[in-house]
């Protein structure tokens, strides 16, 4: 409280300038932040990628995998296709187990169960199959994982059978080599990320989601500590390009050395490679086109990372300190040059042989970065100031608001400077602040879904959640200002100034905390909320400011984002069908976010209900001051 009660605060010339013109400074800081972030995609502000870990030695790797090493890729692929025809909607576990055993691997199966959290007595089961190649030159201290998600013919996603055939051929080739110093685990997962999450929890003997939701079971066999993992999603034997995916759960990223390793070996084996399906090469493009391409690629990474949802099975490894990426091979359509599965196999061989050289875990290079292309990166030291400018605008607004109010009291009463803190009704301000956070706690996935499921068993689960979440949050948020208007007429203006300062500081600190783990989520949230928050006053809020703040309600923001995505995907829809699809998609997003939180520990939904919704509610209350308080603030 020393800063708030020091009589000398606010009398300096520079401080007075900031206080008088703080709104202009805040707007300038917002604009500079946006401009600086867009400039990061320029060649002069990004750096060329390089290897920090010299022990990888990718330049010394010479691919030896070919079609003459035992059974060919086409033999494996033909067997898989024939077997898949008998299991239209299921996984051929018996075939996979026998296949791994024929390859002379230690073979195990892993059973897991999902207790669906939003509907009682509803269970789903799954089974993973994995084989372990023991390292002949070590004692199973460390290991590397090669995984493929199995997709039945009825799956809506592209087939992964070619990737599974590549795994079999690589396993057969690796089995013949004697230079392995790390165990190699070949893993086939069922139910996409659910199977991978269950296997990782069982391997590490822990649970990452809500208790009792995912029963990960136990593993019959395990290898050494996992150092790295490569996830394969190869869709055809004729590959147009390999897209390297890296976004993980809650925005975590793999060590940049692993990403660079994949790009380097793709170049070496003449395999076309992309990031977010954009080729990083600038050959044949003008500087302007190259900049816009880089900006688009960087923004696509930011959008993907902000959701907190992994874009592949690799994204679940990061929380365990395991660096992992996904190599997705897209099918070549039409005629033209394509990459063969043998080239891709040699890329995988090179990666495993490089990883086999590591003497310690990945610890050099970068864990926080943005990629504008396949061969350039932006480090945290360059992109973090963009967020600091936005958060700084909130802190400047809070400081100026308090100093202005203190100065006005000092000019009217020479003794007011010492009595302002004593007149503050901190208890009532605390009730408003804590009350808004209680609303968020009620909406947490671990609490609200259980009650909604209990009271709405006769309604489909998704509709119950959408109805319960929507009505509960909107009703409480809208009633709070009415209640305060009736019972807080006797409170002084200083209480509302204090509430205003607390809201600004909480939003700023919350955004900083979020961005330290997931910069993209923190920055995009700041872009939406900082400018409206700066425009809000402790009195005389115009109807346009109230409307703007209502538009950025967390649920409304979700609606606008969904509407934009829906329009870009279905521009031909009539308005009625368009609105229906947007409402359904928004409800599905809420349900999926709740489930992701309870199964995987994705905290994007928690950020919304524990930070954004309480802060929004407090600001909304601030706009509906009792009449006498508004008049006092105006007079002061």
Coordinates of C-alpha atoms in Angstrom, one line a residue:
X1 CA 0.0 0.0 0.0
X2 CA 3.0 2.3 0.1
X3 CA 2.7 3.1 -3.6
X4 CA -1.0 3.9 -3.2
X5 CA -0.6 6.2 -0.1
X6 CA 2.8 8.0 -0.8
X7 CA 2.0 11.7 -1.1
X8 CA 4.7 12.2 -3.7
X9 CA 3.2 9.7 -6.2
X10 CA 1.7 11.4 -9.2
X11 CA 3.5 14.7 -8.9
X12 CA 6.5 14.0 -11.2
X13 CA 6.4 15.7 -14.6
X14 CA 6.7 12.4 -16.5
X15 CA 4.1 10.7 -14.3
X16 CA 1.7 13.6 -14.8
X17 CA 2.1 13.2 -18.6
X18 CA 1.3 9.5 -18.5
X19 CA -1.6 10.0 -16.2
X20 CA -3.2 12.8 -18.2
X21 CA -2.8 11.0 -21.6
X22 CA -2.9 7.4 -20.5
X23 CA -5.7 6.5 -22.9
X24 CA -3.7 7.7 -25.8
X25 CA -0.6 5.8 -24.6
X26 CA -2.7 2.6 -24.1
X27 CA -4.0 2.8 -27.7
X28 CA -0.5 3.5 -29.1
X29 CA 0.8 0.5 -27.1
X30 CA -1.9 -1.7 -28.6
X31 CA -1.2 -0.6 -32.1
X32 CA 2.6 -1.0 -31.7
X33 CA 2.1 -4.5 -30.3
X34 CA 0.1 -5.6 -33.4
X35 CA 2.5 -4.0 -35.8
X36 CA 5.5 -5.5 -34.1
X37 CA 3.9 -9.0 -34.1
X38 CA 3.2 -8.8 -37.8
X39 CA 6.8 -7.7 -38.4
X40 CA 8.1 -10.8 -36.7
X41 CA 7.4 -12.7 -39.9
X42 CA 9.9 -10.5 -41.8
X43 CA 13.2 -12.0 -42.7
X44 CA 15.2 -9.4 -40.7
X45 CA 13.4 -10.3 -37.4
X46 CA 13.5 -14.1 -37.8
X47 CA 16.6 -16.3 -37.6
X48 CA 17.9 -19.2 -39.5
X49 CA 17.4 -22.5 -37.8
X50 CA 20.4 -24.4 -36.6
X51 CA 21.4 -27.4 -34.4
X52 CA 22.3 -26.7 -30.8
X53 CA 22.9 -30.4 -30.0
X54 CA 25.9 -31.5 -32.0
X55 CA 25.6 -35.1 -30.7
X56 CA 22.7 -35.7 -33.2
X57 CA 25.2 -35.8 -36.1
X58 CA 22.5 -35.9 -38.8
X59 CA 25.1 -35.2 -41.5
X60 CA 26.9 -38.5 -40.8
X61 CA 23.7 -40.6 -41.3
X62 CA 23.5 -42.5 -44.6
X63 CA 20.2 -44.2 -45.2
X64 CA 20.5 -48.0 -45.8
X65 CA 16.8 -49.0 -45.8
X66 CA 15.8 -50.4 -49.1
X67 CA 13.3 -52.8 -50.6
X68 CA 15.6 -55.8 -50.4
X69 CA 15.6 -56.0 -46.6
X70 CA 13.3 -58.9 -46.0
X71 CA 9.6 -58.5 -46.8
X72 CA 8.9 -55.4 -48.9
X73 CA 6.6 -52.6 -48.0
X74 CA 4.1 -53.8 -50.6
X75 CA 3.9 -57.2 -49.0
X76 CA 3.1 -55.6 -45.6
X77 CA 0.7 -53.2 -47.1
X78 CA -1.2 -56.0 -49.0
X79 CA -1.5 -58.0 -45.8
X80 CA -2.8 -55.0 -43.9
X81 CA -5.4 -54.2 -46.5
X82 CA -6.7 -57.7 -46.7
X83 CA -6.9 -57.9 -42.9
X84 CA -8.6 -54.5 -42.6
X85 CA -11.5 -55.7 -44.8
X86 CA -12.5 -58.1 -42.2
X87 CA -12.6 -55.5 -39.4
X88 CA -14.6 -52.6 -40.9
X89 CA -15.0 -50.8 -37.5
X90 CA -12.5 -52.6 -35.3
X91 CA -8.8 -53.0 -34.8
X92 CA -7.3 -56.4 -35.8
X93 CA -5.5 -57.0 -32.5
X94 CA -4.7 -60.6 -33.1
X95 CA -3.1 -59.8 -36.5
X96 CA -1.0 -57.0 -35.1
X97 CA 0.2 -59.2 -32.2
X98 CA 1.2 -62.0 -34.5
X99 CA 2.9 -59.6 -36.8
X100 CA 5.1 -58.1 -34.1
X101 CA 5.9 -61.6 -32.9
X102 CA 6.9 -62.7 -36.4
X103 CA 9.3 -59.7 -36.4
X104 CA 10.9 -61.2 -33.3
X105 CA 9.9 -58.3 -31.0
X106 CA 8.8 -58.5 -27.4
X107 CA 5.1 -58.2 -27.9
X108 CA 2.5 -56.9 -25.5
X109 CA -1.1 -55.6 -25.5
X110 CA -2.5 -52.9 -23.3
X111 CA -6.2 -52.6 -22.3
X112 CA -7.8 -49.4 -21.1
X113 CA -11.3 -48.1 -20.3
X114 CA -12.9 -44.7 -20.6
X115 CA -15.7 -44.0 -18.1
X116 CA -17.5 -41.3 -20.1
X117 CA -17.6 -38.4 -17.7
X118 CA -20.8 -36.8 -18.9
X119 CA -23.1 -39.8 -18.7
X120 CA -23.2 -42.3 -15.9
X121 CA -22.6 -46.0 -16.5
X122 CA -21.2 -45.4 -20.0
X123 CA -17.9 -47.0 -20.8
X124 CA -15.7 -47.4 -23.8
X125 CA -12.8 -49.9 -24.0
X126 CA -9.7 -50.0 -26.2
X127 CA -6.6 -52.0 -26.7
X128 CA -3.1 -50.9 -27.8
X129 CA -0.5 -53.2 -29.2
X130 CA 3.2 -52.6 -28.9
X131 CA 6.5 -54.4 -29.5
X132 CA 9.9 -53.7 -28.0
X133 CA 13.3 -54.0 -29.7
X134 CA 15.9 -54.4 -27.0
X135 CA 19.1 -52.5 -27.5
X136 CA 22.0 -54.9 -27.8
X137 CA 24.5 -52.3 -26.5
X138 CA 22.8 -51.1 -23.4
X139 CA 20.7 -52.3 -20.4
X140 CA 17.3 -50.8 -21.3
X141 CA 18.0 -47.5 -19.7
X142 CA 16.6 -45.3 -22.5
X143 CA 14.2 -45.8 -25.3
X144 CA 12.7 -44.2 -28.4
X145 CA 9.1 -44.6 -29.6
X146 CA 7.7 -45.0 -33.1
X147 CA 3.9 -44.9 -33.0
X148 CA 1.1 -45.2 -35.6
X149 CA -2.6 -44.6 -34.8
X150 CA -4.7 -47.4 -36.3
X151 CA -7.7 -46.2 -38.2
X152 CA -10.4 -48.7 -39.4
X153 CA -11.8 -48.4 -42.9
X154 CA -14.9 -46.8 -41.5
X155 CA -12.9 -43.9 -39.9
X156 CA -13.7 -40.4 -41.2
X157 CA -9.9 -39.7 -41.1
X158 CA -7.5 -40.7 -43.8
X159 CA -6.1 -44.2 -43.6
X160 CA -2.9 -44.9 -41.7
X161 CA -2.3 -48.4 -43.2
X162 CA 0.6 -47.2 -45.3
X163 CA 2.2 -45.8 -42.2
X164 CA 1.7 -49.1 -40.4
X165 CA 3.3 -50.9 -43.3
X166 CA 6.3 -48.5 -43.1
X167 CA 6.6 -49.3 -39.4
X168 CA 6.7 -53.0 -40.0
X169 CA 9.4 -52.7 -42.6
X170 CA 11.4 -50.4 -40.4
X171 CA 11.0 -52.8 -37.5
X172 CA 12.3 -55.6 -39.6
X173 CA 15.2 -53.6 -40.8
X174 CA 16.1 -52.3 -37.3
X175 CA 16.0 -55.8 -36.0
X176 CA 19.0 -56.7 -38.2
X177 CA 21.2 -53.9 -36.9
X178 CA 23.5 -54.1 -33.9
X179 CA 24.4 -50.4 -33.3
X180 CA 21.3 -49.6 -31.2
X181 CA 22.1 -48.1 -27.7
X182 CA 18.5 -47.4 -26.9
X183 CA 15.4 -49.6 -26.9
X184 CA 12.9 -49.0 -29.6
X185 CA 9.2 -49.2 -28.9
X186 CA 6.8 -49.8 -31.9
X187 CA 3.4 -48.7 -30.7
X188 CA 0.0 -49.1 -32.5
X189 CA -2.7 -47.1 -30.7
X190 CA -6.5 -47.5 -30.8
X191 CA -9.0 -44.6 -30.6
X192 CA -6.5 -42.0 -31.7
X193 CA -5.3 -39.7 -28.8
X194 CA -7.3 -41.6 -26.2
X195 CA -5.2 -44.8 -26.7
X196 CA -2.0 -42.8 -26.6
X197 CA -3.0 -41.0 -23.4
X198 CA -3.9 -44.3 -21.7
X199 CA -0.6 -45.9 -22.8
X200 CA 1.5 -42.9 -21.6
X201 CA -0.3 -42.8 -18.2
X202 CA 0.2 -46.6 -17.8
X203 CA 3.9 -46.3 -18.8
X204 CA 4.6 -43.6 -16.3
X205 CA 2.2 -44.8 -13.6
X206 CA 0.3 -41.6 -13.3
X207 CA -3.1 -40.0 -14.1
X208 CA -3.3 -36.7 -15.9
X209 CA -7.1 -36.1 -16.0
X210 CA -9.9 -36.2 -13.5
X211 CA -9.9 -39.2 -11.1
X212 CA -11.9 -42.2 -12.3
X213 CA -12.4 -41.0 -15.9
X214 CA -9.7 -42.8 -17.8
X215 CA -8.6 -46.2 -16.4
X216 CA -5.3 -46.6 -18.1
X217 CA -4.7 -50.1 -16.9
X218 CA -1.2 -51.6 -16.5
X219 CA 1.6 -52.6 -18.9
X220 CA 3.0 -56.1 -19.0
X221 CA 6.3 -54.9 -20.3
X222 CA 8.2 -51.6 -20.6
X223 CA 11.5 -50.3 -21.8
X224 CA 13.8 -47.6 -20.6
X225 CA 13.0 -43.9 -20.1
X226 CA 11.6 -42.5 -23.3
X227 CA 13.8 -39.8 -24.8
X228 CA 11.9 -38.9 -28.0
X229 CA 9.0 -40.1 -30.1
X230 CA 8.0 -40.0 -33.7
X231 CA 4.4 -40.4 -34.7
X232 CA 3.6 -41.6 -38.3
X233 CA 0.5 -40.7 -40.3
X234 CA 1.3 -41.9 -43.8
X235 CA -1.8 -42.0 -46.0
X236 CA -0.4 -43.4 -49.3
X237 CA 2.5 -45.2 -50.9
X238 CA 2.9 -42.2 -53.2
X239 CA 3.6 -39.2 -51.1
X240 CA 3.2 -35.6 -52.2
X241 CA 4.8 -34.1 -49.1
X242 CA 5.5 -34.7 -45.5
X243 CA 3.9 -32.2 -43.1
X244 CA 5.8 -31.9 -39.8
X245 CA 3.4 -31.3 -36.9
X246 CA 4.6 -30.1 -33.5
X247 CA 1.8 -28.4 -31.5
X248 CA 1.1 -30.3 -28.2
X249 CA -1.3 -30.3 -25.4
X250 CA -1.8 -26.9 -23.8
X251 CA 0.4 -25.3 -26.4
X252 CA 3.6 -27.1 -25.5
X253 CA 6.2 -27.5 -28.2
X254 CA 9.0 -30.0 -28.8
X255 CA 12.6 -29.0 -28.7
X256 CA 13.5 -27.1 -31.9
X257 CA 16.4 -29.4 -32.5
X258 CA 14.1 -32.3 -33.1
X259 CA 12.0 -30.3 -35.6
X260 CA 15.2 -29.1 -37.4
X261 CA 16.3 -32.8 -37.5
X262 CA 13.2 -33.8 -39.4
X263 CA 13.5 -31.0 -41.9
X264 CA 17.2 -31.6 -42.4
X265 CA 16.8 -35.3 -43.2
X266 CA 13.8 -34.6 -45.5
X267 CA 16.1 -32.3 -47.4
X268 CA 18.8 -34.9 -47.5
X269 CA 16.5 -37.6 -48.8
X270 CA 14.8 -35.2 -51.4
X271 CA 11.4 -35.5 -49.7
X272 CA 9.2 -32.4 -50.0
X273 CA 8.5 -31.2 -46.5
X274 CA 6.2 -28.5 -45.1
X275 CA 5.1 -26.9 -41.9
X276 CA 1.3 -26.4 -41.7
X277 CA 1.2 -27.6 -45.3
X278 CA 3.3 -24.6 -46.4
X279 CA 6.6 -25.0 -48.2
X280 CA 9.3 -23.0 -46.5
X281 CA 11.3 -22.4 -49.7
X282 CA 11.3 -18.8 -51.0
X283 CA 12.6 -19.7 -54.5
X284 CA 10.5 -18.2 -57.2
X285 CA 8.6 -15.9 -54.8
X286 CA 9.0 -12.2 -54.5
X287 CA 9.9 -10.6 -51.1
X288 CA 6.3 -9.4 -50.6
X289 CA 4.8 -12.8 -51.4
X290 CA 7.4 -14.5 -49.2
X291 CA 6.5 -12.1 -46.3
X292 CA 2.8 -12.8 -46.5
X293 CA 3.4 -16.5 -46.8
X294 CA 5.6 -16.4 -43.7
X295 CA 3.0 -14.3 -41.8
X296 CA 0.2 -16.7 -42.8
X297 CA 2.2 -19.7 -41.6
X298 CA 3.1 -18.1 -38.3
X299 CA -0.5 -17.1 -37.7
X300 CA -1.7 -20.6 -38.5
X301 CA 0.7 -21.9 -35.8
X302 CA -0.5 -19.3 -33.3
X303 CA -4.2 -20.3 -34.0
X304 CA -3.4 -24.0 -33.6
X305 CA -1.3 -23.6 -30.4
X306 CA -3.9 -21.3 -28.8
X307 CA -6.6 -24.0 -28.8
X308 CA -4.3 -26.2 -26.6
X309 CA -5.4 -29.2 -28.6
X310 CA -2.6 -31.4 -30.0
X311 CA -2.6 -31.7 -33.8
X312 CA -1.3 -35.3 -33.5
X313 CA -0.6 -38.1 -31.0
X314 CA 2.8 -36.6 -30.5
X315 CA 1.3 -33.7 -28.5
X316 CA 0.6 -35.9 -25.5
X317 CA 4.3 -36.8 -24.9
X318 CA 5.5 -33.3 -24.1
X319 CA 4.0 -33.1 -20.6
X320 CA 6.2 -36.1 -19.7
X321 CA 9.4 -34.3 -20.8
X322 CA 9.5 -36.3 -24.1
X323 CA 10.2 -34.5 -27.3
X324 CA 7.9 -35.7 -30.1
X325 CA 6.6 -34.7 -33.5
X326 CA 4.2 -36.2 -36.1
X327 CA 5.2 -36.9 -39.7
X328 CA 2.1 -36.8 -41.8
X329 CA 2.4 -38.0 -45.4
X330 CA -0.2 -36.7 -47.9
X331 CA -1.2 -38.6 -50.9
X332 CA 0.0 -37.4 -54.3
X333 CA -2.9 -36.6 -56.6
X334 CA -2.6 -36.8 -60.3
X335 CA 0.7 -37.1 -62.1
X336 CA 4.0 -35.6 -61.2
X337 CA 7.0 -36.1 -59.0
X338 CA 6.3 -37.8 -55.7
X339 CA 8.2 -39.3 -52.8
X340 CA 8.3 -43.0 -52.3
X341 CA 7.8 -44.7 -48.9
X342 CA 11.4 -45.8 -49.0
X343 CA 12.5 -42.2 -49.0
X344 CA 10.3 -41.6 -46.0
X345 CA 11.6 -44.7 -44.4
X346 CA 15.2 -43.5 -44.8
X347 CA 14.1 -40.2 -43.2
X348 CA 12.8 -42.1 -40.2
X349 CA 15.9 -44.3 -40.1
X350 CA 18.1 -41.2 -40.1
X351 CA 16.1 -39.7 -37.2
X352 CA 16.3 -42.8 -35.1
X353 CA 20.0 -43.2 -35.7
X354 CA 20.6 -39.5 -34.8
X355 CA 18.5 -39.9 -31.7
X356 CA 20.5 -43.1 -30.9
X357 CA 23.6 -40.9 -30.7
X358 CA 22.2 -38.7 -27.9
X359 CA 24.0 -39.0 -24.5
X360 CA 21.4 -36.9 -22.6
X361 CA 17.9 -35.5 -22.9
X362 CA 17.2 -32.6 -25.2
X363 CA 18.1 -29.5 -23.2
X364 CA 19.7 -27.1 -25.6
X365 CA 18.0 -25.1 -28.4
X366 CA 14.6 -23.6 -27.9
X367 CA 11.4 -24.8 -26.3
X368 CA 9.5 -21.5 -26.9
X369 CA 9.4 -20.3 -30.5
X370 CA 7.2 -19.4 -33.5
X371 CA 7.9 -20.8 -36.9
X372 CA 7.2 -18.5 -40.0
X373 CA 8.6 -21.2 -42.3
X374 CA 10.4 -24.6 -42.2
X375 CA 13.9 -23.0 -41.9
X376 CA 13.3 -19.9 -39.8
X377 CA 12.2 -19.3 -36.3
X378 CA 11.3 -16.4 -33.9
X379 CA 12.6 -16.8 -30.4
X380 CA 10.8 -15.9 -27.2
X381 CA 12.9 -12.8 -26.7
X382 CA 11.3 -11.2 -29.8
X383 CA 7.7 -12.2 -29.6
X384 CA 7.2 -11.7 -25.8
X385 CA 7.5 -7.9 -25.9
X386 CA 4.3 -7.9 -28.1
X387 CA 2.3 -9.3 -25.2
X388 CA 4.2 -7.1 -22.6
X389 CA 3.0 -4.0 -24.5
X390 CA -0.6 -5.2 -24.3
X391 CA -0.4 -6.1 -20.6
X392 CA 1.5 -2.9 -20.0
X393 CA -1.5 -0.9 -21.3
X394 CA -3.7 -2.5 -18.6
X395 CA -1.1 -1.7 -15.9
X396 CA -0.8 1.9 -17.1
X397 CA -4.6 2.2 -17.1
X398 CA -4.8 0.8 -13.5
X399 CA -2.0 3.1 -12.2
X400 CA -3.5 6.2 -13.9
X401 CA -7.0 5.5 -12.7
X402 CA -5.9 5.3 -9.1
X403 CA -3.6 8.3 -9.3
X404 CA -6.3 10.4 -10.9
X405 CA -8.8 9.5 -8.2
X406 CA -6.3 10.2 -5.4
X407 CA -5.3 13.5 -6.9
X408 CA -8.9 14.6 -7.2
X409 CA -9.5 13.8 -3.5
X410 CA -6.3 15.6 -2.5
X411 CA -7.3 18.8 -4.4
X412 CA -10.7 18.8 -2.5
X413 CA -9.4 17.9 0.9
X414 CA -5.8 18.3 2.0
X415 CA -6.2 15.4 4.5
X416 CA -7.9 13.0 2.0
X417 CA -4.6 11.5 1.0
X418 CA -4.3 9.7 4.4
X419 CA -8.0 8.8 4.7
X420 CA -8.7 7.3 1.3
X421 CA -7.6 3.8 2.3
X422 CA -9.6 4.0 5.5
X423 CA -12.8 4.8 3.6
X424 CA -12.5 1.9 1.2
X425 CA -15.1 -0.8 1.8
X426 CA -12.7 -3.6 0.9
X427 CA -15.2 -6.2 2.1
X428 CA -17.9 -5.3 -0.4
X429 CA -15.3 -5.1 -3.2
X430 CA -14.1 -8.6 -2.1
X431 CA -17.6 -9.9 -2.2
X432 CA -18.0 -8.8 -5.8
X433 CA -14.6 -10.1 -6.9
X434 CA -15.0 -13.5 -5.1
X435 CA -18.6 -13.8 -6.2
X436 CA -17.6 -13.6 -9.8
X437 CA -14.9 -16.3 -9.3
X438 CA -17.4 -18.5 -7.6
X439 CA -19.4 -18.5 -10.8
X440 CA -16.3 -19.8 -12.6
X441 CA -15.7 -22.5 -10.0
X442 CA -19.3 -23.7 -10.4
X443 CA -18.7 -24.0 -14.2
X444 CA -15.5 -26.1 -13.8
X445 CA -15.8 -29.4 -15.7
X446 CA -15.3 -31.4 -12.4
X447 CA -18.3 -29.8 -10.8
X448 CA -21.0 -28.7 -13.1
X449 CA -21.2 -31.7 -15.5
X450 CA -22.0 -34.0 -12.6
X451 CA -25.0 -31.9 -11.6
X452 CA -26.2 -31.3 -15.1
X453 CA -26.0 -35.1 -15.9
X454 CA -28.0 -35.8 -12.7
X455 CA -30.8 -33.4 -13.4
X456 CA -31.0 -33.7 -17.2
X457 CA -30.8 -37.5 -17.8
X458 CA -33.8 -37.4 -20.1
X459 CA -32.1 -34.8 -22.4
X460 CA -29.2 -35.7 -24.7
X461 CA -25.9 -34.9 -22.8
X462 CA -24.7 -32.3 -25.3
X463 CA -27.9 -30.3 -25.1
X464 CA -27.9 -30.5 -21.3
X465 CA -24.4 -29.1 -21.0
X466 CA -25.1 -26.3 -23.5
X467 CA -28.3 -25.3 -21.8
X468 CA -26.8 -25.6 -18.3
X469 CA -23.6 -23.7 -19.0
X470 CA -25.4 -21.0 -21.1
X471 CA -28.3 -20.3 -18.8
X472 CA -26.3 -20.5 -15.5
X473 CA -23.5 -18.1 -16.6
X474 CA -25.7 -15.6 -18.5
X475 CA -28.3 -15.4 -15.8
X476 CA -25.8 -14.8 -13.0
X477 CA -23.8 -12.3 -15.0
X478 CA -26.9 -10.3 -16.0
X479 CA -28.4 -10.3 -12.5
X480 CA -25.4 -9.1 -10.6
X481 CA -25.6 -5.4 -11.7
X482 CA -29.3 -5.3 -10.9
X483 CA -28.7 -6.6 -7.4
X484 CA -25.9 -4.1 -6.8
X485 CA -27.9 -1.2 -8.1
X486 CA -30.5 -1.9 -5.4
X487 CA -28.3 -2.5 -2.4
X488 CA -25.1 -0.5 -3.0
X489 CA -26.4 3.1 -3.3
X490 CA -24.8 4.1 0.0
X491 CA -21.2 3.1 -1.0
X492 CA -18.6 5.6 -1.9
X493 CA -17.0 6.1 -5.2
X494 CA -13.6 4.9 -4.0
X495 CA -14.9 1.4 -3.8
X496 CA -15.6 1.4 -7.5
X497 CA -12.3 2.8 -8.4
X498 CA -10.6 0.0 -6.3
X499 CA -12.8 -2.6 -8.1
X500 CA -11.7 -1.1 -11.4
X501 CA -8.0 -1.3 -10.5
X502 CA -8.4 -4.8 -9.3
X503 CA -10.1 -5.9 -12.5
X504 CA -7.3 -4.4 -14.7
X505 CA -4.5 -5.9 -12.6
X506 CA -6.1 -9.3 -12.5
X507 CA -6.6 -9.4 -16.3
X508 CA -3.1 -8.3 -16.9
X509 CA -1.5 -10.7 -14.4
X510 CA -3.7 -13.6 -15.7
X511 CA -2.7 -13.0 -19.3
X512 CA 1.0 -12.9 -18.3
X513 CA 0.6 -16.2 -16.5
X514 CA -1.2 -17.9 -19.4
X515 CA 1.3 -16.6 -21.9
X516 CA 4.3 -18.0 -20.0
X517 CA 3.0 -21.5 -20.9
X518 CA 1.0 -20.8 -24.0
X519 CA 2.0 -17.5 -25.6
X520 CA -0.5 -17.9 -28.5
X521 CA -3.5 -18.3 -26.1
X522 CA -2.4 -15.3 -24.0
X523 CA -1.7 -13.0 -26.9
X524 CA -4.9 -13.7 -28.8
X525 CA -6.9 -13.3 -25.6
X526 CA -5.1 -10.0 -25.0
X527 CA -6.0 -8.8 -28.5
X528 CA -9.6 -9.3 -27.8
X529 CA -9.9 -8.0 -24.2
X530 CA -7.3 -5.3 -23.7
X531 CA -8.8 -2.6 -25.9
X532 CA -12.4 -2.9 -24.5
X533 CA -11.0 -3.1 -20.9
X534 CA -9.0 0.1 -21.5
X535 CA -12.1 1.9 -22.8
X536 CA -14.1 1.1 -19.6
X537 CA -14.4 3.9 -17.0
X538 CA -15.5 3.8 -13.4
X539 CA -18.4 6.1 -14.5
X540 CA -20.3 7.4 -17.5
X541 CA -19.8 4.3 -19.6
X542 CA -21.6 4.9 -22.9
X543 CA -24.0 2.4 -24.4
X544 CA -21.4 1.6 -27.1
X545 CA -18.8 0.6 -24.5
X546 CA -21.4 -1.7 -22.8
X547 CA -22.3 -3.2 -26.1
X548 CA -18.6 -3.7 -27.0
X549 CA -18.0 -5.4 -23.6
X550 CA -21.1 -7.6 -24.1
X551 CA -19.8 -8.7 -27.5
X552 CA -16.5 -10.0 -26.0
X553 CA -18.3 -12.1 -23.4
X554 CA -16.4 -15.5 -23.4
X555 CA -19.4 -17.3 -24.8
X556 CA -20.1 -14.6 -27.4
X557 CA -16.4 -14.7 -28.4
X558 CA -16.7 -18.4 -28.9
X559 CA -19.8 -17.7 -31.1
X560 CA -18.0 -15.2 -33.3
X561 CA -15.0 -17.4 -33.8
X562 CA -17.2 -20.4 -34.7
X563 CA -19.2 -18.2 -37.0
X564 CA -16.1 -17.1 -38.9
X565 CA -14.8 -20.7 -39.2
X566 CA -18.2 -21.9 -40.3
X567 CA -18.5 -19.2 -42.9
X568 CA -15.1 -19.9 -44.4
X569 CA -15.9 -23.6 -44.6
X570 CA -19.6 -23.2 -45.8
X571 CA -20.0 -19.8 -47.5
X572 CA -23.0 -21.0 -49.5
X573 CA -25.3 -21.8 -46.5
X574 CA -28.5 -19.7 -46.1
X575 CA -28.6 -17.6 -43.0
X576 CA -31.0 -19.9 -41.0
X577 CA -28.9 -23.0 -41.7
X578 CA -25.7 -21.0 -41.0
X579 CA -26.9 -19.8 -37.5
X580 CA -28.1 -23.3 -36.7
X581 CA -24.7 -24.8 -37.6
X582 CA -22.9 -22.1 -35.6
X583 CA -24.9 -22.8 -32.5
X584 CA -24.4 -26.5 -32.8
X585 CA -20.7 -26.2 -33.4
X586 CA -20.4 -23.8 -30.4
X587 CA -22.2 -26.3 -28.2
X588 CA -20.0 -29.1 -29.4
X589 CA -16.9 -27.1 -28.8
X590 CA -17.9 -26.5 -25.2
X591 CA -18.7 -30.2 -24.7
X592 CA -15.4 -31.3 -26.3
X593 CA -13.4 -28.8 -24.2
X594 CA -15.0 -30.1 -21.1
X595 CA -14.2 -33.7 -22.0
X596 CA -10.6 -32.8 -23.0
X597 CA -10.2 -31.2 -19.6
X598 CA -11.4 -34.2 -17.7
X599 CA -9.5 -36.8 -19.8
X600 CA -6.3 -35.1 -20.9
X601 CA -6.0 -32.1 -18.6
X602 CA -6.5 -29.5 -21.3
X603 CA -7.0 -26.2 -19.4
X604 CA -8.3 -24.0 -22.2
X605 CA -11.8 -24.3 -20.8
X606 CA -10.5 -23.6 -17.2
X607 CA -8.8 -20.4 -18.4
X608 CA -12.2 -19.3 -19.8
X609 CA -14.2 -19.9 -16.6
X610 CA -11.6 -19.1 -14.0
X611 CA -10.0 -16.0 -15.6
X612 CA -12.0 -14.5 -18.4
X613 CA -15.6 -15.0 -17.1
X614 CA -14.9 -13.6 -13.6
X615 CA -13.0 -10.6 -15.0
X616 CA -15.7 -10.0 -17.5
X617 CA -18.4 -10.2 -14.8
X618 CA -16.5 -7.7 -12.5
X619 CA -16.1 -5.2 -15.4
X620 CA -19.8 -5.7 -16.3
X621 CA -20.8 -4.8 -12.7
X622 CA -18.6 -1.8 -12.9
X623 CA -20.6 -0.4 -15.8
X624 CA -23.8 -0.4 -13.9
X625 CA -22.9 1.9 -11.0
X626 CA -25.6 3.1 -8.7
X627 CA -26.8 6.6 -9.7
X628 CA -25.4 8.4 -6.6
X629 CA -22.0 6.9 -7.2
X630 CA -21.9 7.9 -10.8
X631 CA -22.8 11.5 -9.8
X632 CA -20.1 11.5 -7.2
X633 CA -17.5 10.3 -9.6
X634 CA -18.5 12.9 -12.1
X635 CA -18.4 15.7 -9.5
X636 CA -15.0 14.6 -8.3

